[in-house]
Amino acid sequence: MKAIEVENLSRSFNSLRAVDNISFSVEAGEIFGFLGHNGAGKTTTIRVLSGQLLPDSGHGRVAGCDIVTEQHRLKPLIGVVSEHQNLYERMSGRENLEFAARLYGQEPRRIDAVLELVALLDRAKDKVQNYSNGMKQRLVIARSILHRPQIIFLDEPTRGLDPVVGREIRRLITDMSKQGVTIFLTTHYMEEADQLCDRVAFLSEGRIVALDTPNKLKTAHGANQVNVTLDNGESISIALDGPDAGEQLRQLVNDGHVRTLHSAEATLEEVFIQLAGRRLAE
Amino acid sequence: MNFNIISAITRKDLIDAIRHRYLLTALVTPLFVALLFRVMLPSMDGGKFLTLVVHDAGSSGLVAMLRETPKVDVVQAASADATAKEIETRKAIGGVVVPANFDADMTAGKQPELTVYVNHEKTPFEQAAFRQLLDRMVRVFSKQPEPARLVWVDIGKGANDQPAARVSLDQILLPLLLILTFGMTGAFIVPLLIVEEKEKRTLDFLLSSPASLKEILAGKALTGMVYTLLIAGLLLGLNRAAVRNWPLTFLTVVVGLLFVVAVGLVVGSLLKNTMQVNTWASIVLMVLLAPSVPSLGISRWFDTVMRFIPTYYLSEALKLSMAGTVSSKLWTHLAVLLGCTIVVFFVAVWALKRRG
C-alpha cells in the first residue's frame, strides 16, 4: 500500500522553480530519505505534501488523501517536524503538548506517554526557553507523534545536535518505523540516510536525479574493487571485474603478507557527488 | 470552521500574551493612562481644590451639599448679577445661581432652571471636571434622571472662541481611553499575535495541524476581542457614573471592537516581524487615536480632517451612547463604522490571500 504518491508535482516562488515536476511513491511503513543541497526543494516538497503550501501543478496523495482537496482529512493523519524548532518558548513542554492535543482533539492522558517516550517527563513543567537544543528537538518529535499519525515528515531532525542526541533521535525514528509509521526524512548526513533509510531520493535543483535503496545506488555507481594493505605498508587495488582478480587475491593471501583487506564500494556521499555534481554540504 | 480549534488557539494566546513583554505593556497601557489621568487631572476625587462661587437665594440643600464636598471651596456671591464678576476676581472655576424656590420646584418635579457659569480662563480639563462635578451633584441631590435644566454660561477670556468645549471630563477622557484600548488592539495586540507566529515559525506547525488559516486568524481575533472587552469593561466599570445607557454603550464597544480587530488582521498580515510591528504600530495607533482629540476643539480644520478616520465615528458614537442619547446621529455613526469594518475585513482577506 502506498503511503505517499506524487505525480509531476511542481511549485515555484516567483521565477524560482523550487520543485520541478517530481514523481515518486513511498510504501507504508517505509523510511524514505529525501536528500539534496540547501535550496534543492526538500522543505518545499514537505510543505506541499503536508498541506502548508499548494502545488502549482501535479498531483499528490498522502495517507490516501488528495493534498489539495482533502487537507482537512489529511492533516490529522500526518505529523511534521520542521527544520526549525518551532515551539512556544514561553510555555512549558507540557503546555506545548496540551495545546497540540487540543488542536488534534486528543485526550490529555496521551501527553504523559509521549513525554516519557522522549525522556522529558521530569522536565515537562519547565519553560521551553530553558531547554537545550536536544530537549527541544525531542519535544518537537513528541508533538509530531502525539496524535498517532500514519506518516511523519522529518525535516533535518538531527541538524546541529551533538552525536549523542543525534543517536537518540535516530533511535526514536527507528522505533516509530517499527510501529508501522511511514517516515519521510530529509537530512544532510549521508551516513544517517544510509543507516536509517529503506530507499533514498537525490534531489538537485528541484528534480529527482536518482531513487533507489542505498545499497543499489552504491553498487550501481561505486567502484567494484578491493584495497589490500601489505605488511610492508604497500597498498594494492584489485579490480574485481578483471580477468585474473581471483588469482591475484589468492596469491597475496597465500603469501601471508596481507595486513588488511577492504571492499572499496562507493559511499552514498560519493554517489551523490557523481549524480548531483557537488558535495551535499556545499 | 471548527470552534474547538479556534478556542484552543485563543486559550493558548490568552495565557501566552500575559507572558509576552510587549503584549502585556499594550494591554495595561490604557489602565495606566487612566490612572495617570485620575492622579494628574482635577476631578471630584482629585487632589486640587475647586473654588466655586455660589449665589443661593433660598438656602438650597444643593449648596449645603456642595459645601460638604471634599476639595470644593464654596464662596458666596452677594447677588446673581455679581456672581460672574466674583468668579473672575477670585479666579474661580465657575459659579452657580440657585433660585429661591429651587428645592421646592425640584421636589414638585418642575425641573427648575439652574444658571451655571464656567470660567474659560481655566484649562479645558478643569472646566470639564467642574461640569462633571456639578452635573453629578445635581443628579445625586435630586435623585432623578432629569432633575433641573442646567443653563451653562461661558465667561472669561476665550469664552466665545470655544463653544464646542461644553463637555464633561468623562465625555473627553472615557472615549479617549476606550479608543486607546481599541487602538492598542488594532495596532499592537492582534498584529503581534499574528506576526510572532510567523517570526518563530510556529505558524508552520499550526498550518500543518488541523487548523486552517481562517481558524488561526479567528483565534487571534477572538483573543484581541476578549482582552479588549476586559480592559474596556474595567474602564467603563471604574467610570460607571458616566454611562447612562449600558446596552447602547456595549453595542458601540462591540462595533468598535470589530473594526479594530479587522485593522489588526490587516496590519498583522502585511508585517513580517516584531520590529516592523513596533515601528508601524505607533503610527497606526496615532491615526486611530487622533479623532478622539477634536472634542477639545483644537481647530475646525483638524476636526474636518479627522472625519476621514473611522475612529472619529467610534468616538462620537461612544459619547452619544454613554450619554444615553438615542438619535439618528448615533445610528449614522455606527452605520459608517460598520461600513468601514466591512471594507477593512475585505482588505484583510485580500492581504491574506496575497500572502498565501
XYZ file of C-alpha atoms in Angstrom:
638
model
C 0.000 0.000 0.000
C 1.313 3.454 -0.924
C 1.607 5.990 1.895
C 2.684 8.789 -0.438
C 2.134 9.084 -4.187
C 3.431 12.077 -6.095
C 2.995 12.694 -9.793
C 4.547 15.545 -11.786
C 4.489 17.879 -8.799
C 5.813 21.432 -9.259
C 5.954 24.507 -7.061
C 7.536 27.884 -7.864
C 8.217 31.043 -5.884
C 8.071 33.917 -8.368
C 10.637 32.936 -11.007
C 12.329 30.259 -8.854
C 11.174 26.716 -9.612
C 11.684 25.128 -6.167
C 10.139 21.758 -7.068
C 10.254 20.775 -10.715
C 7.974 18.039 -11.975
C 8.859 15.322 -9.462
C 7.227 11.902 -9.241
C 7.776 9.195 -6.634
C 5.933 6.965 -4.197
C 6.598 5.767 -0.662
C 5.365 2.452 0.724
C 3.543 2.312 4.055
C 5.970 1.694 6.931
C 8.998 2.660 4.815
C 11.719 5.095 5.891
C 12.196 7.241 2.819
C 15.175 9.608 2.593
C 14.980 12.824 0.591
C 18.488 14.171 0.102
C 19.679 17.332 -1.552
C 21.623 20.569 -1.206
C 20.239 23.612 0.583
C 17.597 25.071 -1.705
C 17.177 21.832 -3.651
C 13.455 21.784 -2.846
C 13.299 19.333 0.084
C 11.466 21.606 2.518
C 9.128 22.904 -0.192
C 8.216 19.304 -1.028
C 7.437 18.607 2.637
C 5.369 21.805 2.901
C 3.360 20.888 -0.204
C 2.821 17.282 0.904
C 1.792 18.346 4.429
C -0.780 20.855 3.195
C 1.110 24.017 4.180
C 1.539 25.076 0.547
C -0.487 24.391 -2.563
C 1.316 22.962 -5.605
C 1.334 24.874 -8.885
C 0.754 21.684 -10.861
C 0.786 17.927 -10.496
C -0.961 15.601 -8.083
C -0.196 14.149 -4.713
C -1.879 11.735 -2.329
C -0.691 11.348 1.248
C -2.269 8.709 3.506
C -4.855 8.253 0.782
C -5.866 11.943 0.812
C -5.510 14.421 -2.017
C -3.076 17.125 -0.873
C -5.186 19.916 -2.402
C -8.808 18.934 -1.962
C -8.694 16.774 1.186
C -6.457 18.739 3.544
C -8.966 18.574 6.407
C -8.795 14.744 6.255
C -5.055 14.657 5.608
C -3.743 16.816 8.465
C -4.835 14.611 11.395
C -3.092 11.676 9.698
C 0.353 13.263 9.439
C 2.959 14.707 11.782
C 5.552 17.298 10.755
C 8.905 18.016 12.376
C 10.075 21.284 10.870
C 13.730 22.124 10.257
C 13.205 24.899 12.854
C 12.456 24.044 16.465
C 9.132 25.851 16.223
C 7.910 25.607 19.794
C 6.184 28.156 22.024
C 9.204 29.135 24.100
C 7.364 30.963 26.896
C 5.222 27.893 27.521
C 6.325 24.727 29.288
C 6.893 21.451 27.452
C 3.621 20.120 28.812
C 1.711 23.288 27.806
C 3.055 22.948 24.250
C 1.758 19.383 24.093
C -1.565 20.315 25.734
C -2.094 22.920 23.022
C -1.261 20.386 20.293
C -3.598 17.853 21.942
C -6.459 20.385 21.806
C -5.786 21.127 18.133
C -5.827 17.427 17.280
C -8.690 16.584 19.647
C -6.518 14.206 21.684
C -7.043 13.089 25.271
C -4.605 14.833 27.673
C -3.531 11.467 29.152
C -1.617 10.722 25.934
C 0.748 13.604 26.836
C 2.482 11.725 29.659
C 3.039 8.733 27.395
C 4.832 10.733 24.694
C 6.800 12.753 27.248
C 8.049 9.501 28.691
C 8.883 8.208 25.221
C 11.183 11.186 24.577
C 12.526 11.189 28.169
C 11.155 14.636 29.053
C 8.617 13.720 31.725
C 10.751 15.093 34.555
C 11.284 18.430 32.743
C 7.700 18.800 31.480
C 6.904 21.771 33.702
C 9.985 23.775 32.674
C 9.643 26.555 30.139
C 10.864 25.535 26.687
C 13.195 28.565 26.566
C 15.233 26.817 29.285
C 15.581 23.573 27.311
C 18.748 22.502 25.486
C 18.680 22.041 21.691
C 18.386 18.287 22.090
C 15.473 18.568 24.505
C 13.661 20.965 22.174
C 14.125 18.575 19.267
C 12.797 15.686 21.358
C 9.783 17.816 22.295
C 9.106 18.683 18.630
C 9.171 14.969 17.830
C 6.891 14.252 20.799
C 4.440 16.846 19.467
C 4.521 15.294 15.992
C 3.611 11.808 17.267
C 1.091 12.917 19.910
C -1.897 12.172 17.667
C -0.532 8.811 16.422
C -0.011 9.874 12.781
C 0.335 7.358 9.943
C 3.090 9.386 8.285
C 5.751 11.661 9.785
C 7.698 14.242 7.809
C 11.076 14.910 9.442
C 12.959 17.880 8.021
C 16.623 17.727 9.100
C 15.788 16.246 12.520
C 19.409 15.868 13.677
C 20.908 19.084 12.285
C 23.003 20.967 14.836
C 22.655 18.293 17.519
C 25.569 16.639 19.302
C 26.319 12.982 18.335
C 24.728 11.524 21.452
C 21.425 13.388 20.946
C 21.609 12.619 17.214
C 21.829 8.913 18.041
C 18.876 9.257 20.429
C 16.774 10.892 17.687
C 17.735 8.150 15.220
C 16.630 5.575 17.794
C 13.263 7.338 18.059
C 12.906 7.308 14.262
C 13.673 3.585 14.117
C 11.183 2.902 16.938
C 8.459 4.839 15.127
C 9.155 2.910 11.945
C 8.939 -0.413 13.820
C 5.464 0.631 14.952
C 4.411 0.908 11.311
C 4.710 4.681 10.903
C 5.896 5.828 7.471
C 8.868 8.192 7.756
C 9.696 10.836 5.161
C 13.140 12.097 6.137
C 15.370 14.858 4.831
C 18.919 15.022 6.103
C 22.340 16.412 5.319
C 24.048 13.428 6.896
C 24.684 10.672 4.332
C 25.674 8.130 6.981
C 22.370 8.796 8.693
C 20.427 8.233 5.478
C 22.478 5.116 4.726
C 21.840 3.748 8.216
C 18.130 4.583 8.508
C 16.512 4.678 5.079
C 14.978 1.831 3.130
C 15.160 3.978 -0.012
C 16.564 7.399 -0.809
C 15.875 10.000 -3.486
C 18.538 12.508 -4.530
C 17.122 15.937 -5.285
C 19.025 18.533 -7.278
C 17.590 21.907 -8.325
C 14.075 20.716 -7.715
C 14.411 17.462 -9.683
C 14.910 13.858 -8.577
C 18.182 12.638 -10.091
C 18.214 9.158 -8.500
C 15.911 6.987 -6.418
C 16.687 3.537 -5.030
C 17.872 1.641 -1.966
C 21.208 2.910 -0.605
C 22.860 -0.431 -1.396
C 21.727 -0.482 -5.003
C 22.835 3.111 -5.516
C 26.261 2.373 -4.034
C 26.660 -0.769 -6.101
C 25.496 0.837 -9.292
C 27.679 3.913 -9.016
C 30.683 2.736 -6.943
C 33.988 1.138 -7.986
C 33.980 -2.712 -7.950
C 37.354 -3.341 -6.307
C 39.195 -4.370 -3.117
C 42.026 -2.499 -1.422
C 44.795 -4.643 0.072
C 47.418 -3.355 2.552
C 50.574 -5.479 2.872
C 52.910 -5.944 5.845
C 55.415 -3.534 4.332
C 52.762 -0.781 4.142
C 52.245 -1.074 0.416
C 48.626 -0.673 -0.833
C 47.272 -2.532 -3.828
C 43.869 -2.057 -5.507
C 42.448 -5.018 -7.393
C 39.548 -4.532 -9.809
C 37.142 -7.424 -9.156
C 35.827 -7.478 -12.682
C 39.368 -8.020 -14.072
C 40.238 -11.398 -15.739
C 42.730 -12.614 -13.079
C 41.337 -10.827 -9.976
C 40.646 -14.086 -8.117
C 44.123 -15.457 -8.796
C 45.789 -12.188 -7.687
C 43.890 -12.141 -4.380
C 44.548 -15.829 -3.659
C 48.281 -15.329 -4.307
C 48.525 -12.380 -1.863
C 46.662 -14.271 0.888
C 48.780 -17.406 0.363
C 51.994 -15.380 0.626
C 50.877 -14.382 4.114
C 51.792 -10.722 3.699
C 48.251 -9.261 3.788
C 47.612 -6.989 6.775
C 44.150 -5.618 5.812
C 41.669 -6.240 3.007
C 38.699 -3.903 2.290
C 35.998 -3.785 -0.310
C 36.041 -0.359 -1.995
C 32.340 0.222 -2.671
C 31.338 3.868 -3.015
C 29.797 5.717 -0.085
C 26.372 7.268 -0.530
C 28.039 10.672 -0.485
C 30.306 9.722 -3.395
C 27.297 8.542 -5.348
C 25.555 11.816 -4.590
C 28.560 13.833 -5.816
C 28.610 11.809 -9.016
C 24.945 12.404 -9.646
C 24.391 15.912 -8.309
C 27.779 17.328 -9.249
C 28.855 18.618 -5.833
C 29.095 17.621 -2.170
C 25.938 17.679 -0.074
C 27.439 20.080 2.463
C 28.331 22.678 -0.206
C -14.758 26.495 10.938
C -14.068 24.305 13.966
C -14.812 26.182 17.201
C -12.719 23.745 19.284
C -9.642 24.693 17.244
C -10.428 28.419 17.462
C -10.905 28.186 21.222
C -7.658 26.174 21.592
C -5.737 28.936 19.786
C -7.488 31.677 21.796
C -6.832 29.868 25.074
C -3.152 29.431 24.207
C -2.818 33.098 23.210
C -4.662 34.407 26.279
C -2.172 32.645 28.558
C 0.867 33.329 26.392
C 0.052 37.041 25.907
C 0.490 37.918 29.571
C 3.964 36.362 29.455
C 4.844 38.497 26.418
C 6.524 41.741 27.470
C 5.211 43.882 24.577
C 1.719 42.450 24.662
C 1.434 42.905 28.397
C 2.561 46.523 28.019
C -0.022 47.107 25.282
C -2.720 45.582 27.474
C -2.064 47.598 30.616
C -1.240 50.923 28.924
C -4.877 52.170 28.823
C -5.327 51.293 32.503
C -2.063 53.027 33.341
C -3.106 56.134 31.392
C -6.494 56.100 33.161
C -4.705 56.005 36.491
C -2.414 58.808 35.389
C -5.384 60.989 34.405
C -7.045 60.352 37.742
C -3.922 61.384 39.623
C -2.953 64.366 37.495
C -6.224 65.929 36.461
C -8.615 67.765 38.765
C -11.881 65.998 39.386
C -14.356 65.415 42.163
C -11.968 62.909 43.696
C -8.859 64.827 42.703
C -6.298 66.401 44.986
C -6.827 70.061 43.954
C -9.364 72.492 45.424
C -12.053 73.767 43.097
C -13.147 77.279 44.069
C -16.813 77.766 43.303
C -18.882 80.967 43.611
C -22.499 80.490 44.625
C -25.493 82.801 44.897
C -28.089 80.929 46.911
C -31.328 82.881 47.224
C -33.221 80.242 49.208
C -30.787 78.212 51.326
C -30.829 75.276 48.934
C -29.800 71.820 50.070
C -27.729 71.585 46.882
C -25.430 74.377 48.094
C -25.180 72.729 51.520
C -24.147 69.529 49.744
C -21.564 71.386 47.678
C -20.098 72.920 50.853
C -19.715 69.424 52.345
C -17.990 68.067 49.266
C -14.294 67.472 49.972
C -11.816 69.562 47.948
C -14.522 72.061 46.948
C -14.259 75.597 48.275
C -17.637 77.399 48.080
C -17.679 81.220 48.106
C -20.919 83.214 48.489
C -21.747 85.928 45.920
C -23.746 88.972 47.010
C -26.243 88.710 44.155
C -26.972 86.785 40.982
C -25.560 89.612 38.880
C -22.379 89.771 40.951
C -21.640 86.049 40.528
C -19.785 86.316 37.205
C -17.660 89.231 38.431
C -16.848 87.379 41.648
C -15.708 84.331 39.625
C -13.258 86.449 37.641
C -11.982 88.279 40.740
C -11.384 85.095 42.701
C -10.148 83.190 39.623
C -12.726 80.518 40.475
C -13.517 77.637 38.129
C -17.158 78.683 37.917
C -20.314 79.583 39.757
C -23.947 78.671 40.296
C -27.019 80.840 40.694
C -29.629 78.908 42.650
C -33.165 80.411 42.502
C -35.135 80.909 45.750
C -37.647 78.134 45.158
C -35.193 75.675 43.606
C -35.590 72.836 46.148
C -39.381 73.033 46.241
C -39.692 73.132 42.440
C -37.456 70.171 42.095
C -39.421 68.143 44.641
C -42.526 69.028 42.653
C -40.829 67.720 39.501
C -40.897 71.111 37.758
C -37.281 70.919 36.508
C -36.200 74.375 37.708
C -33.539 76.343 35.889
C -30.013 76.488 37.312
C -27.583 79.012 35.833
C -24.014 77.720 35.820
C -21.050 79.939 34.911
C -17.875 78.315 33.545
C -14.618 80.277 33.606
C -12.837 79.830 30.254
C -9.569 81.145 31.622
C -9.175 77.743 33.265
C -7.877 74.744 31.277
C -10.338 72.643 29.254
C -9.738 69.751 31.636
C -10.537 71.904 34.706
C -13.678 73.179 33.015
C -14.664 69.624 32.126
C -14.031 68.497 35.704
C -16.246 71.298 37.019
C -19.055 70.451 34.580
C -18.855 66.820 35.613
C -18.885 67.710 39.320
C -21.930 69.941 39.039
C -23.819 67.556 36.798
C -23.250 64.720 39.261
C -24.096 66.783 42.359
C -27.428 67.944 40.926
C -28.251 64.367 39.965
C -27.303 62.996 43.389
C -29.165 65.803 45.182
C -32.423 65.333 43.266
C -32.248 61.524 42.857
C -33.993 61.996 39.483
C -32.673 61.340 35.948
C -33.617 64.832 34.643
C -33.671 66.976 37.787
C -33.043 70.543 36.618
C -32.371 72.470 33.455
C -28.731 73.488 33.615
C -28.093 76.701 31.713
C -24.387 76.918 31.006
C -22.872 80.374 30.632
C -19.288 80.702 29.471
C -17.357 83.625 30.888
C -13.764 84.836 30.816
C -11.257 85.256 28.004
C -11.861 82.916 25.060
C -15.393 82.085 26.127
C -16.703 82.876 22.659
C -13.863 81.031 20.850
C -14.600 77.575 22.185
C -18.306 76.961 22.151
C -17.691 73.295 21.323
C -15.919 72.587 24.595
C -19.089 72.118 26.655
C -18.309 68.580 27.653
C -17.759 66.818 30.928
C -14.421 65.284 31.873
C -15.844 61.806 31.312
C -17.002 62.770 27.844
C -13.434 63.711 26.948
C -11.463 61.103 28.805
C -13.505 57.954 28.686
C -13.885 57.805 24.864
C -10.200 58.719 24.616
C -9.212 55.876 26.933
C -11.559 53.435 25.211
C -10.174 54.343 21.807
C -6.659 53.993 23.219
C -7.667 50.471 24.307
C -9.130 49.747 20.865
C -6.063 51.300 19.199
C -3.758 49.028 21.186
C -5.759 46.043 19.948
C -5.656 47.118 16.305
C -2.096 48.376 16.246
C -0.274 46.071 18.661
C -2.123 43.120 20.153
C -3.691 41.383 17.116
C -0.698 42.162 14.796
C 1.802 40.892 17.394
C -0.179 37.688 17.919
C -0.037 37.012 14.157
C 3.489 38.254 13.460
C 5.077 36.274 16.285
C 3.696 33.031 14.843
C 5.380 33.924 11.532
C 8.626 35.032 13.140
C 9.038 31.974 15.387
C 7.878 29.630 12.588
C 5.116 28.271 14.820
C 2.727 29.234 12.003
C 4.240 26.299 10.058
C 3.221 23.989 12.894
C -0.289 25.478 13.011
C -0.703 25.194 9.240
C 0.399 21.553 9.282
C -2.092 20.849 12.105
C -5.867 20.545 11.521
C -6.155 24.334 11.973
C -6.938 26.272 8.793
C -5.662 29.804 8.183
C -9.188 31.141 8.795
C -9.377 29.353 12.148
C -5.941 30.596 13.156
C -6.913 34.208 12.404
C -10.287 33.800 14.098
C -8.453 32.586 17.204
C -6.173 35.632 17.131
C -9.124 37.988 16.596
C -11.010 36.385 19.479
C -8.011 36.803 21.791
C -7.839 40.507 20.909
C -11.571 40.860 21.498
C -11.520 39.110 24.875
C -8.662 41.225 26.207
C -10.090 44.451 24.799
C -13.542 43.766 26.229
C -11.927 43.063 29.582
C -9.946 46.317 29.622
C -12.846 48.359 28.182
C -15.161 46.789 30.769
C -12.758 47.740 33.549
C -12.521 51.328 32.287
C -16.298 51.640 31.967
C -16.830 49.980 35.331
C -14.454 52.346 37.069
C -16.273 55.292 35.452
C -19.746 53.756 35.590
C -21.320 57.068 36.648
C -20.570 58.387 33.158
C -22.510 55.598 31.439
C -26.230 56.263 31.249
C -27.142 53.597 28.721
C -25.248 50.338 29.151
C -26.795 48.297 26.287
C -26.150 51.111 23.813
C -22.604 51.609 25.096
C -21.973 47.850 24.861
C -23.277 47.813 21.283
C -20.932 50.674 20.336
C -17.995 48.946 22.042
C -18.680 45.718 20.098
C -18.931 47.547 16.743
C -15.706 49.422 17.550
C -14.052 46.179 18.534
C -14.930 44.528 15.210
C -13.392 47.471 13.386
C -10.095 47.470 15.272
C -9.764 43.682 15.096
C -10.146 43.960 11.295
C -7.434 46.648 11.314
C -5.248 44.316 13.411
C -5.710 41.472 10.915
C -4.628 43.747 8.047
C -1.583 45.046 9.929
C -0.631 41.534 11.119
C -0.951 40.106 7.597
C 1.180 42.776 5.981
C 4.013 42.904 8.528
C 6.659 40.221 8.934
C 8.302 40.628 12.325
C 8.013 42.210 15.763
C 10.392 45.030 14.854
C 8.143 46.069 11.956
C 5.117 45.985 14.268
C 6.910 48.180 16.795
C 7.792 50.661 14.051
C 4.427 50.840 12.296
C 2.145 50.294 15.257
C 2.877 53.705 16.783
C 1.821 55.389 13.528
C -1.324 53.254 13.264
C -2.111 53.986 16.914
C -1.710 57.747 16.445
C -4.016 57.705 13.421
C -6.650 55.674 15.293
C -6.390 57.849 18.395
C -6.338 61.280 16.745
C -10.108 61.630 16.148
C -10.864 61.406 19.871
C -8.899 64.651 20.384
C -11.150 67.178 18.494
C -13.618 67.236 21.369
C -11.178 69.707 22.923
C -11.946 71.967 19.973
C -8.386 72.469 18.732
C -9.467 73.740 15.320
C -12.273 73.276 12.839
C -9.774 72.271 10.128
C -8.401 69.459 12.295
C -11.932 68.346 13.116
C -12.797 68.142 9.393
C -9.713 66.068 8.579
C -10.471 63.678 11.422
C -13.829 62.825 9.860
C -11.925 60.737 7.300
C -10.694 58.400 10.043
C -13.264 55.767 11.086
C -12.455 56.086 14.797
C -13.945 59.610 14.619
C -17.343 57.922 14.265
C -16.473 55.498 17.052
C -15.505 58.374 19.335
C -18.707 60.276 18.575
C -20.833 57.145 18.913
C -19.239 56.395 22.274
C -20.032 59.907 23.566
C -23.648 59.658 22.443
C -24.235 56.109 23.652
C -22.593 56.761 27.025
C -24.766 59.847 27.434
C -27.786 57.709 26.542
C -28.644 59.873 23.548
C -30.542 57.634 21.160
C -30.575 59.704 17.987
C -30.260 59.317 14.240
C -26.749 60.740 14.607
C -25.724 57.753 16.743
C -27.112 55.237 14.242
C -25.374 57.092 11.391
C -22.040 56.954 13.240
C -22.487 53.229 13.927
C -23.504 52.568 10.317
C -20.431 54.388 8.983
C -18.240 52.407 11.388
C -19.822 49.101 10.346
C -19.320 50.009 6.685
C -15.647 50.753 7.355
C -15.340 47.443 9.244
C -16.662 45.516 6.244
C -14.238 47.309 3.906
C -11.272 46.658 6.245
C -12.250 42.970 6.552
C -12.170 42.696 2.753
C -8.721 44.330 2.750
C -7.626 41.775 5.398
C -8.868 38.895 3.221
C -7.032 40.362 0.219
C -3.812 40.777 2.242
C -4.016 37.186 3.474
C -4.686 35.783 0.006
C -1.719 37.759 -1.270
C 0.419 36.200 1.476
C -0.833 32.707 0.606
